[in-house]
Coordinates of C-alpha atoms (C1' of nucleotides) in Angstrom, one line a residue:
Chain A
M1 CA 156.5 33.5 80.3
I2 CA 160.0 32.8 79.2
A3 CA 159.9 36.1 76.9
S4 CA 158.8 38.4 79.5
A5 CA 161.4 36.8 82.4
R6 CA 164.2 39.0 83.1
L7 CA 166.7 37.1 84.5
V8 CA 169.8 38.3 83.3
Q9 CA 172.4 40.8 84.6
Q10 CA 174.8 42.7 82.7
A11 CA 177.8 40.3 83.6
C12 CA 178.0 37.0 83.0
S13 CA 179.1 36.6 86.4
Q14 CA 175.9 38.0 87.6
C15 CA 173.6 36.0 85.5
A16 CA 171.1 34.3 86.1
L17 CA 171.2 32.0 83.0
A18 CA 175.0 31.3 82.8
H19 CA 174.5 27.8 83.6
L20 CA 172.9 27.4 80.2
C21 CA 174.9 29.7 78.1
L22 CA 178.8 30.1 77.4
P23 CA 180.2 30.8 80.8
Y24 CA 179.6 27.1 82.4
G25 CA 182.4 25.2 83.4
L26 CA 184.5 28.3 83.1
D27 CA 186.8 29.4 85.9
S28 CA 185.6 33.4 87.4
D29 CA 188.9 34.1 85.8
E30 CA 188.1 32.9 82.6
I31 CA 184.3 34.3 82.9
A32 CA 186.0 37.3 83.8
R33 CA 187.9 37.4 80.4
L34 CA 184.8 36.4 78.6
E35 CA 182.5 39.3 79.9
S36 CA 185.0 41.3 78.9
Q37 CA 184.2 41.3 75.4
I38 CA 180.8 41.2 74.9
I39 CA 178.1 43.3 74.1
P40 CA 175.2 43.1 76.6
D41 CA 171.6 44.5 76.5
I42 CA 171.1 44.8 72.6
S43 CA 167.0 45.0 72.1
I44 CA 165.3 43.3 69.0
K45 CA 162.0 44.1 67.9
A46 CA 159.7 41.6 66.8
G47 CA 160.6 40.0 63.3
H48 CA 163.3 41.3 63.2
D49 CA 166.9 39.1 62.1
L50 CA 169.5 38.6 64.3
F51 CA 171.8 36.8 60.8
V52 CA 170.3 35.7 57.6
Q53 CA 171.8 32.4 56.0
G54 CA 174.8 33.0 54.2
D55 CA 176.1 36.1 55.7
P56 CA 179.6 35.5 57.4
L57 CA 179.5 34.7 60.8
A58 CA 180.5 38.0 62.7
A59 CA 178.9 37.5 66.3
F60 CA 177.4 35.1 68.3
Y61 CA 174.5 35.9 70.4
A62 CA 173.2 35.1 74.2
I63 CA 169.1 35.3 74.6
T64 CA 168.7 37.3 77.6
E65 CA 165.1 38.2 76.9
G66 CA 162.5 37.0 74.1
G67 CA 162.2 34.6 71.7
F68 CA 163.5 33.6 68.5
K69 CA 163.4 31.1 65.4
T70 CA 166.0 29.8 62.8
A71 CA 164.9 28.4 59.7
V72 CA 166.6 27.2 56.5
F73 CA 165.7 28.2 53.0
D74 CA 165.5 25.9 50.2
T75 CA 166.8 27.1 46.8
D76 CA 163.4 26.9 46.0
G77 CA 162.4 29.1 49.0
L78 CA 160.8 26.1 51.0
E79 CA 161.5 27.4 54.7
Q80 CA 161.9 24.7 57.7
I81 CA 162.1 26.0 60.8
M82 CA 164.6 24.4 62.3
G83 CA 164.4 25.2 66.6
F84 CA 162.9 27.8 68.7
Y85 CA 165.1 29.9 71.1
F86 CA 164.8 31.4 74.4
A87 CA 166.7 33.2 77.3
G88 CA 169.7 31.5 78.2
D89 CA 170.2 30.1 74.2
L90 CA 173.0 30.8 72.4
L91 CA 172.5 31.7 68.9
G92 CA 175.1 31.5 65.6
L93 CA 176.8 28.1 66.4
D94 CA 175.6 27.0 63.4
A95 CA 178.3 29.2 61.5
L96 CA 181.6 27.7 63.3
G97 CA 182.2 25.2 60.6
D98 CA 182.7 27.7 57.6
E99 CA 182.1 31.0 59.2
T100 CA 178.9 31.6 57.3
H101 CA 175.1 31.2 58.7
R102 CA 173.6 28.5 57.5
C103 CA 170.3 29.6 58.7
T104 CA 168.3 33.1 59.8
A105 CA 167.7 33.6 63.2
T106 CA 164.1 35.8 63.4
A107 CA 162.8 37.2 66.9
I108 CA 159.2 36.2 67.5
E109 CA 158.8 38.9 70.0
N110 CA 160.8 41.9 71.3
G111 CA 163.4 41.2 73.4
T112 CA 167.3 41.6 74.2
V113 CA 170.7 39.7 73.7
C114 CA 174.0 39.8 74.2
R115 CA 176.6 40.3 71.4
L116 CA 179.8 38.2 71.5
P117 CA 181.7 39.6 68.5
F118 CA 182.9 36.1 67.0
D119 CA 187.2 37.6 66.3
Q120 CA 187.2 38.2 70.5
I121 CA 185.8 34.6 71.2
D122 CA 188.0 33.3 68.2
N123 CA 191.0 34.9 70.6
L124 CA 189.7 33.7 73.4
L125 CA 189.4 30.1 72.2
T126 CA 193.3 29.8 71.2
Q127 CA 194.1 30.4 75.0
L128 CA 191.3 29.1 76.8
P129 CA 190.8 25.0 76.5
S130 CA 187.6 25.3 78.4
L131 CA 186.1 27.1 76.4
R132 CA 186.7 25.3 73.4
R133 CA 185.2 22.3 75.1
R134 CA 181.8 24.3 76.2
L135 CA 181.5 25.7 72.5
M136 CA 182.3 21.9 70.9
R137 CA 179.8 20.8 73.6
L138 CA 177.3 23.6 72.9
M139 CA 177.8 22.6 69.1
S140 CA 177.0 18.6 69.8
R141 CA 174.3 19.6 71.6
A142 CA 172.7 21.2 68.2
L143 CA 173.2 18.3 66.4
T144 CA 171.5 15.9 69.2
D145 CA 168.7 18.3 69.6
E146 CA 168.3 18.0 65.3
E147 CA 168.2 14.5 65.9
H148 CA 165.4 14.7 68.2
Q149 CA 163.8 16.8 65.9
L150 CA 164.2 14.0 62.7
L151 CA 163.2 11.3 65.1
T152 CA 159.7 13.1 65.7
L153 CA 159.4 14.3 62.1
G154 CA 160.4 10.9 60.8
R155 CA 158.0 8.5 63.5
K156 CA 155.6 10.7 65.2
S157 CA 151.9 11.2 64.1
S158 CA 150.3 14.8 64.7
E159 CA 149.5 14.3 68.4
G160 CA 152.8 13.0 69.3
R161 CA 154.5 15.9 67.7
V162 CA 152.5 18.4 69.4
A163 CA 152.8 16.4 72.7
T164 CA 156.7 16.2 72.0
V165 CA 157.1 19.9 71.3
L166 CA 154.4 21.1 74.5
L167 CA 156.8 19.0 77.0
D168 CA 160.3 19.9 75.2
F169 CA 159.4 23.4 75.8
S170 CA 158.1 22.7 79.4
Q171 CA 161.6 20.9 79.8
R172 CA 163.5 24.1 79.0
L173 CA 161.2 26.0 81.5
A174 CA 162.1 23.9 83.9
M175 CA 165.9 24.3 83.3
R176 CA 165.2 28.0 83.8
N177 CA 163.7 27.5 86.9
L178 CA 160.2 28.4 85.7
D179 CA 157.0 27.1 86.1
S180 CA 157.0 24.0 83.7
S181 CA 153.2 23.2 83.8
I182 CA 152.0 26.6 81.7
V183 CA 154.4 27.0 78.2
P184 CA 153.8 29.9 76.7
L185 CA 153.4 29.6 72.6
N186 CA 154.5 32.8 71.6
M187 CA 155.0 31.8 67.8
K188 CA 152.9 32.0 65.5
R189 CA 150.5 29.1 64.5
T190 CA 152.1 28.9 61.4
D191 CA 156.1 28.9 62.7
L192 CA 155.0 26.0 65.0
A193 CA 153.3 24.2 62.2
N194 CA 155.7 24.7 59.6
Y195 CA 158.5 23.3 62.3
L196 CA 156.4 20.0 63.2
G197 CA 155.6 19.9 59.2
M198 CA 152.2 20.5 59.5
R199 CA 149.3 22.6 58.8
V200 CA 147.7 25.1 61.6
E201 CA 144.6 23.4 61.6
T202 CA 145.6 19.9 62.7
I203 CA 147.9 22.0 65.1
S204 CA 144.4 23.8 66.3
R205 CA 142.4 20.4 66.4
V206 CA 144.9 18.4 68.2
L207 CA 144.9 21.0 70.7
G208 CA 141.3 20.9 71.2
R209 CA 141.3 17.5 71.5
F210 CA 143.9 17.4 74.4
Q211 CA 141.6 19.5 76.1
S212 CA 138.8 18.0 75.6
K213 CA 140.3 14.5 77.2
G214 CA 141.5 17.2 80.0
I215 CA 145.4 17.0 79.4
L216 CA 145.8 20.2 79.0
N217 CA 144.3 24.0 78.9
S218 CA 145.0 25.6 75.5
T219 CA 145.0 29.3 74.7
R220 CA 146.1 31.1 72.0
K221 CA 148.9 32.4 74.0
E222 CA 149.9 29.7 76.5
V223 CA 149.2 25.6 77.6
E224 CA 148.8 24.7 80.4
I225 CA 149.7 21.4 81.2
H226 CA 147.6 19.1 83.3
D227 CA 147.7 15.2 82.7
W228 CA 151.8 14.7 82.2
L229 CA 151.5 11.0 82.2
A230 CA 149.2 11.0 79.0
L231 CA 151.2 13.8 77.2
R232 CA 154.3 11.8 77.6
A233 CA 152.5 8.8 76.6
Y234 CA 151.5 10.3 73.2
A235 CA 155.0 11.6 72.7
G236 CA 156.5 8.5 73.2
S237 CA 154.8 6.0 71.3
G238 CA 152.0 8.6 69.9
A239 CA 152.8 7.2 66.4
W240 CA 151.7 5.2 64.1
V241 CA 154.9 3.2 64.2
A242 CA 155.9 1.4 67.2
D243 CA 157.3 -1.4 65.0
Q244 CA 159.9 -1.5 61.9
Chain B
M1 CA 178.5 0.3 42.4
I2 CA 179.8 2.7 45.9
A3 CA 180.0 -0.4 47.8
S4 CA 182.4 -2.7 45.4
A5 CA 184.7 0.0 44.6
R6 CA 188.3 -0.5 45.8
L7 CA 189.5 3.3 45.1
V8 CA 191.5 2.6 48.5
Q9 CA 195.3 2.6 48.9
Q10 CA 196.7 1.5 52.1
A11 CA 197.7 5.1 53.4
C12 CA 196.1 8.6 52.9
S13 CA 198.4 9.8 51.1
Q14 CA 198.0 7.8 48.2
C15 CA 194.3 7.2 49.0
A16 CA 191.7 8.3 46.2
L17 CA 189.0 9.2 49.0
A18 CA 191.9 11.4 50.5
H19 CA 189.7 14.7 49.1
L20 CA 186.6 13.6 51.3
C21 CA 188.1 11.6 54.3
L22 CA 190.1 13.7 57.1
P23 CA 193.1 14.1 55.1
Y24 CA 191.6 17.2 52.9
G25 CA 193.3 20.4 53.3
L26 CA 196.5 18.8 55.4
D27 CA 200.2 19.4 53.6
S28 CA 202.2 16.2 53.3
D29 CA 203.8 16.2 56.1
E30 CA 200.8 16.6 58.1
I31 CA 199.2 14.1 56.7
A32 CA 202.2 11.6 57.1
R33 CA 201.7 12.4 60.7
L34 CA 198.0 11.2 60.6
E35 CA 198.3 8.1 58.9
S36 CA 200.8 6.9 60.7
Q37 CA 198.3 6.9 63.3
I38 CA 195.4 4.9 61.4
I39 CA 194.9 0.8 61.3
P40 CA 193.9 0.2 57.6
D41 CA 191.5 -2.4 56.4
I42 CA 189.6 -3.6 58.9
S43 CA 186.6 -6.0 57.4
I44 CA 183.3 -5.0 58.8
K45 CA 180.4 -8.1 58.3
A46 CA 177.0 -7.1 56.8
G47 CA 174.6 -6.2 60.3
H48 CA 177.7 -5.9 62.4
D49 CA 177.9 -2.5 63.9
L50 CA 181.4 0.0 64.0
F51 CA 180.1 1.4 67.6
V52 CA 176.9 2.1 69.5
Q53 CA 174.7 4.5 70.9
G54 CA 176.1 5.4 74.3
D55 CA 179.4 3.6 73.5
P56 CA 182.5 5.7 75.0
L57 CA 184.3 7.8 71.8
A58 CA 187.0 5.2 70.9
A59 CA 188.0 5.8 67.8
F60 CA 186.3 7.2 64.3
Y61 CA 186.0 4.8 61.0
A62 CA 186.7 6.3 57.4
I63 CA 185.0 3.9 55.4
T64 CA 187.2 2.4 52.3
E65 CA 184.8 0.0 51.3
G66 CA 181.0 -0.8 51.7
G67 CA 178.0 0.9 53.1
F68 CA 177.0 2.1 56.5
K69 CA 173.6 3.0 58.1
T70 CA 173.7 5.7 61.8
A71 CA 170.4 5.2 63.7
V72 CA 169.4 6.3 67.2
F73 CA 166.8 4.8 69.5
D74 CA 164.6 6.8 71.5
T75 CA 164.2 5.5 75.1
D76 CA 160.6 3.7 73.7
G77 CA 163.2 1.6 71.1
L78 CA 161.7 4.1 68.4
E79 CA 164.4 3.7 65.9
Q80 CA 165.1 6.7 63.1
I81 CA 167.8 6.1 60.7
M82 CA 170.1 9.4 60.4
G83 CA 172.1 9.0 57.5
F84 CA 173.7 6.5 55.1
Y85 CA 177.4 6.4 54.6
F86 CA 179.7 5.0 52.2
A87 CA 183.2 5.0 51.0
G88 CA 185.1 8.6 51.7
D89 CA 182.7 8.9 54.8
L90 CA 184.1 9.7 58.1
L91 CA 181.8 7.9 61.1
G92 CA 182.2 8.7 64.6
L93 CA 181.9 12.5 64.9
D94 CA 178.8 12.6 66.7
A95 CA 180.8 11.9 69.4
L96 CA 182.8 14.8 69.8
G97 CA 180.8 16.5 72.0
D98 CA 180.6 14.2 74.9
E99 CA 183.0 11.8 73.8
T100 CA 180.1 9.4 73.8
H101 CA 178.2 8.0 70.5
R102 CA 174.8 9.4 69.9
C103 CA 174.3 6.7 67.6
T104 CA 175.1 3.7 66.1
A105 CA 176.4 2.7 63.4
T106 CA 175.8 -0.5 61.4
A107 CA 177.1 -2.0 58.1
I108 CA 174.7 -2.5 55.5
E109 CA 177.3 -4.9 54.0
N110 CA 180.5 -6.2 54.0
G111 CA 182.9 -3.5 53.9
T112 CA 186.4 -2.3 55.0
V113 CA 187.6 0.7 57.2
C114 CA 190.3 2.5 58.5
R115 CA 190.3 3.2 62.0
L116 CA 191.4 6.5 63.7
P117 CA 192.0 5.7 67.7
F118 CA 190.6 8.9 69.5
D119 CA 193.9 8.7 71.9
Q120 CA 195.7 9.9 69.1
I121 CA 193.8 12.1 66.6
D122 CA 193.0 14.1 70.4
N123 CA 196.4 14.5 70.4
L124 CA 197.1 15.2 67.2
L125 CA 194.3 18.0 67.2
T126 CA 196.3 20.3 69.8
Q127 CA 199.7 19.8 67.7
L128 CA 197.6 20.7 64.3
P129 CA 195.4 23.5 63.7
S130 CA 194.7 22.2 60.0
L131 CA 193.3 19.1 61.2
R132 CA 190.7 21.1 63.9
R133 CA 189.2 23.3 61.2
R134 CA 188.8 19.9 59.2
L135 CA 187.4 18.1 61.7
M136 CA 185.0 21.2 62.8
R137 CA 183.9 21.3 59.1
L138 CA 182.9 17.8 59.1
M139 CA 181.0 18.3 62.6
S140 CA 179.5 21.4 60.6
R141 CA 178.7 19.3 57.1
A142 CA 177.0 17.2 59.4
L143 CA 174.7 19.5 60.6
T144 CA 174.3 21.0 57.3
D145 CA 173.0 17.5 55.9
E146 CA 170.7 16.9 59.0
E147 CA 168.8 20.4 58.4
H148 CA 168.4 19.4 54.9
Q149 CA 167.1 15.8 55.8
L150 CA 164.6 17.6 58.7
L151 CA 163.4 20.1 55.8
T152 CA 163.0 16.9 53.4
L153 CA 161.2 15.4 56.5
G154 CA 158.9 18.1 57.4
R155 CA 158.2 19.6 54.0
K156 CA 158.3 16.6 51.5
S157 CA 155.8 14.3 49.7
S158 CA 156.3 10.6 49.6
E159 CA 157.1 11.4 46.1
G160 CA 159.3 14.5 47.4
R161 CA 161.3 12.5 49.5
V162 CA 162.1 9.5 47.2
A163 CA 163.2 12.0 44.9
T164 CA 165.7 13.8 47.1
V165 CA 167.2 10.7 48.6
L166 CA 168.1 10.1 44.8
L167 CA 169.3 13.2 43.9
D168 CA 171.6 13.3 47.2
F169 CA 172.9 9.5 46.4
S170 CA 174.1 10.4 42.6
Q171 CA 175.3 13.4 44.1
R172 CA 178.0 12.0 46.2
L173 CA 178.4 9.1 43.3
A174 CA 179.4 12.2 41.7
M175 CA 181.7 13.3 44.2
R176 CA 183.4 9.9 44.2
N177 CA 184.0 10.1 40.3
L178 CA 181.4 7.3 40.0
D179 CA 178.5 6.9 37.3
S180 CA 176.0 9.4 38.7
S181 CA 173.5 8.3 36.8
I182 CA 173.3 4.4 38.1
V183 CA 172.5 4.6 42.1
P184 CA 173.0 1.7 44.2
L185 CA 170.0 1.1 46.6
N186 CA 172.1 -1.3 49.0
M187 CA 170.6 -1.1 52.1
K188 CA 167.3 -2.5 53.0
R189 CA 164.1 -0.9 51.7
T190 CA 162.6 -0.9 55.1
D191 CA 165.7 1.2 56.4
L192 CA 165.3 3.7 53.5
A193 CA 161.2 3.9 54.3
N194 CA 162.9 4.4 58.3
Y195 CA 165.1 7.2 56.8
L196 CA 162.3 8.8 54.7
G197 CA 159.8 8.6 57.2
M198 CA 157.5 6.3 55.4
R199 CA 156.3 2.7 54.4
V200 CA 158.1 -0.1 52.1
E201 CA 154.8 -0.2 50.2
T202 CA 154.8 3.4 49.5
I203 CA 158.7 3.4 48.3
S204 CA 157.5 0.8 46.2
R205 CA 154.6 2.2 44.5
V206 CA 156.7 5.8 43.9
L207 CA 159.6 4.2 42.1
G208 CA 157.0 2.6 40.3
R209 CA 155.6 5.5 39.7
F210 CA 158.0 7.0 38.6
Q211 CA 159.2 4.3 36.6
S212 CA 155.7 4.3 34.3
K213 CA 156.8 7.8 33.8
G214 CA 160.1 7.4 32.2
I215 CA 162.1 8.9 34.8
L216 CA 164.2 6.2 35.9
N217 CA 164.7 2.8 35.3
S218 CA 164.3 0.9 39.3
T219 CA 165.6 -3.0 40.3
R220 CA 165.7 -4.2 43.9
K221 CA 169.3 -3.6 44.0
E222 CA 169.6 0.2 41.8
V223 CA 168.1 2.9 39.9
E224 CA 168.8 4.1 36.7
I225 CA 168.2 7.5 36.5
H226 CA 166.6 8.9 32.8
D227 CA 165.0 11.9 33.5
W228 CA 167.1 15.1 35.8
L229 CA 164.6 17.5 35.3
A230 CA 161.8 15.7 36.6
L231 CA 163.2 14.0 39.4
R232 CA 164.8 17.6 40.3
A233 CA 161.3 19.4 39.9
Y234 CA 160.0 16.2 42.2
A235 CA 162.5 16.7 44.7
G236 CA 162.4 20.2 44.8
S237 CA 158.6 21.3 45.5
G238 CA 157.3 17.6 44.8
A239 CA 155.5 19.0 47.9
W240 CA 152.2 19.7 49.3
V241 CA 153.7 22.8 50.3
A242 CA 155.0 25.7 47.9
D243 CA 153.4 27.7 50.2
Q244 CA 153.0 28.7 54.3
Chain C
dC1 C1' 165.7 -27.5 46.6
dG2 C1' 162.9 -25.6 50.5
dA3 C1' 162.6 -22.1 54.4
dT4 C1' 163.1 -17.6 55.1
dT5 C1' 163.7 -13.4 54.3
dG6 C1' 162.5 -9.1 51.1
dT7 C1' 160.3 -6.7 47.5
dT8 C1' 155.8 -6.0 45.0
dT9 C1' 150.6 -5.1 44.3
dG10 C1' 146.0 -4.7 45.5
dA11 C1' 142.0 -3.2 48.2
dG12 C1' 139.9 -0.6 51.9
dG13 C1' 140.5 2.7 55.7
dA14 C1' 142.3 6.2 58.5
dA15 C1' 145.0 10.2 59.3
dT16 C1' 145.8 14.7 57.7
dA17 C1' 145.7 18.4 54.4
dT18 C1' 142.8 21.7 51.9
dC19 C1' 139.4 25.0 51.3
dA20 C1' 135.7 27.7 53.6
dA21 C1' 133.6 30.4 57.0
dT22 C1' 133.5 31.9 61.1
dA23 C1' 135.9 34.1 65.4
dT24 C1' 139.2 36.4 68.2
dG25 C1' 142.3 39.1 68.6
dT26 C1' 146.1 43.2 67.5
dG27 C1' 147.3 47.4 66.1
dT28 C1' 146.6 52.0 64.0
dG29 C1' 144.2 56.5 63.2
dG30 C1' 140.8 59.3 64.8
Chain D
dC1 C1' 139.6 55.3 74.1
dC2 C1' 137.1 53.6 70.6
dA3 C1' 136.2 51.9 65.6
dC4 C1' 137.7 49.7 61.8
dA5 C1' 140.9 46.8 58.8
dC6 C1' 143.8 43.4 59.2
dA7 C1' 145.9 39.3 61.0
dT8 C1' 145.4 35.3 63.5
dA9 C1' 143.3 31.1 65.2
dT10 C1' 139.4 27.8 65.4
dT11 C1' 135.7 24.7 63.3
dG12 C1' 133.1 22.9 59.9
dA13 C1' 133.0 19.9 55.0
dT14 C1' 135.5 17.5 51.9
dA15 C1' 139.5 15.7 49.0
dT16 C1' 143.8 13.4 49.4
dT17 C1' 147.6 10.8 50.6
dC18 C1' 149.5 7.3 52.6
dC19 C1' 149.2 3.7 55.9
dT20 C1' 147.7 -1.0 57.1
dC21 C1' 146.2 -5.6 56.3
dA22 C1' 146.4 -9.5 53.2
dA23 C1' 148.8 -12.0 49.4
dA24 C1' 151.6 -13.1 45.5
dC25 C1' 156.0 -12.8 43.7
dA26 C1' 161.2 -12.6 44.1
dA27 C1' 165.7 -13.3 46.0
dT28 C1' 168.9 -15.5 49.1
dC29 C1' 171.1 -18.7 52.1
dG30 C1' 171.6 -22.6 54.0

DNA sequence: CGATTGTTTGAGGAATATCAATATGTGTGG
DNA sequence: CCACACATATTGATATTCCTCAAACAATCG
């Protein structure tokens, strides 16, 4: 599982996830200056928040173990889950604009994080253009991810949505050199349903249909992908809208 | 109409839309340096692209007249419209991360733009921290907007979606000191439908229903809002999901 | 003015939500 | 370590929303 993989050393320079994280693209000297500022190995229990929507930006967090969800809450209390994040992902970039968090980040299982105090990072930013570029790049990636999600919610059927999220998780496993054919679903079904704009029962049924077609094998905690082509077909055009 | 309003002078320092645009928050000296770099008053015809997904970032564009849509295209050619933009809005920020446009910007009607060549802006960025902050802020706002849209697509019924987009457009009129109760719908219904993840027929029916309830008056080109409370109620919880 | 494009309206059907019941898992205290 | 209570997941039956297809209507452009 992504969750239980312990791929991380104390310091960035020895961290197996550095290529996904903030240090990527920095030289060893710059990494040294960065890692002197971070507080590694903070453990977070399932259900606890790293930060809450509206909080002033105090720190970024690099996930070293476990999984998190981010969500925004409407004025009416309507919740929309924006994304799921796993070891190697960086949380808190959402607050870069006005130094206030625009979403809430909650652990979906026990895990550990590195804390990167914002003051210190901000200082480093003025000194290290490469770090500034890296941060910009990560922020830009966040925008791209949200756009993909908009496309998923706007244009795809329930089968297309489920196929898409499975392939997305799978690809993120591959980026971590983990088995991409076994996709853990550590979040609750309600969270997944909320993220995909559908209901838990529908998720259940779609997974059931995929399983009976031999596309995958589904249990409560994970999905094993068998027929990649079929799944990609569902994710691609598995929609009521090939036209318009 | 937003579209036909000609609120703009040649230069930023005299531009009625400066408070929405890049110059906001800069002092007069900084604005002078910025406006010396821009090419104002470029006219764009309906249907033409300012930039295309995949293009290297050459310039930002400030809309001075008219309206634009941005869209991303899937590998399968699936199109999702990401947003609509009007006079005072800045286009091209999507490319800040890797200096490549992630979406296509198309004029939905004839209009004019100011061109801000990226090289020049990039130079200014190293010299003007306030401009850097401003750009960051605008990028962050783009993220927030997309998150709202995710909530709309993920959680709201068709009536909720239509109500939401009308109130959004209305609010943007208010920010420009225009009559916020008369919302022009200059884009085609298909574009609006695509943006909202629904079909043109459904848009039509929802507007019809709203009209017959006295909430608004709808013509092909614009909507006049009468009952704000009702519309807000639809936009807020006008959804199949108050729970979960 | 005709051709084309865009919008509205109607009837029917498919996808997915809702409600209800069952089954499976998970944690806690004895 | 077991048993019970509670949370979560699946399955089934029904209802509703929204899409699909078809046609009429209105606007726009040459």
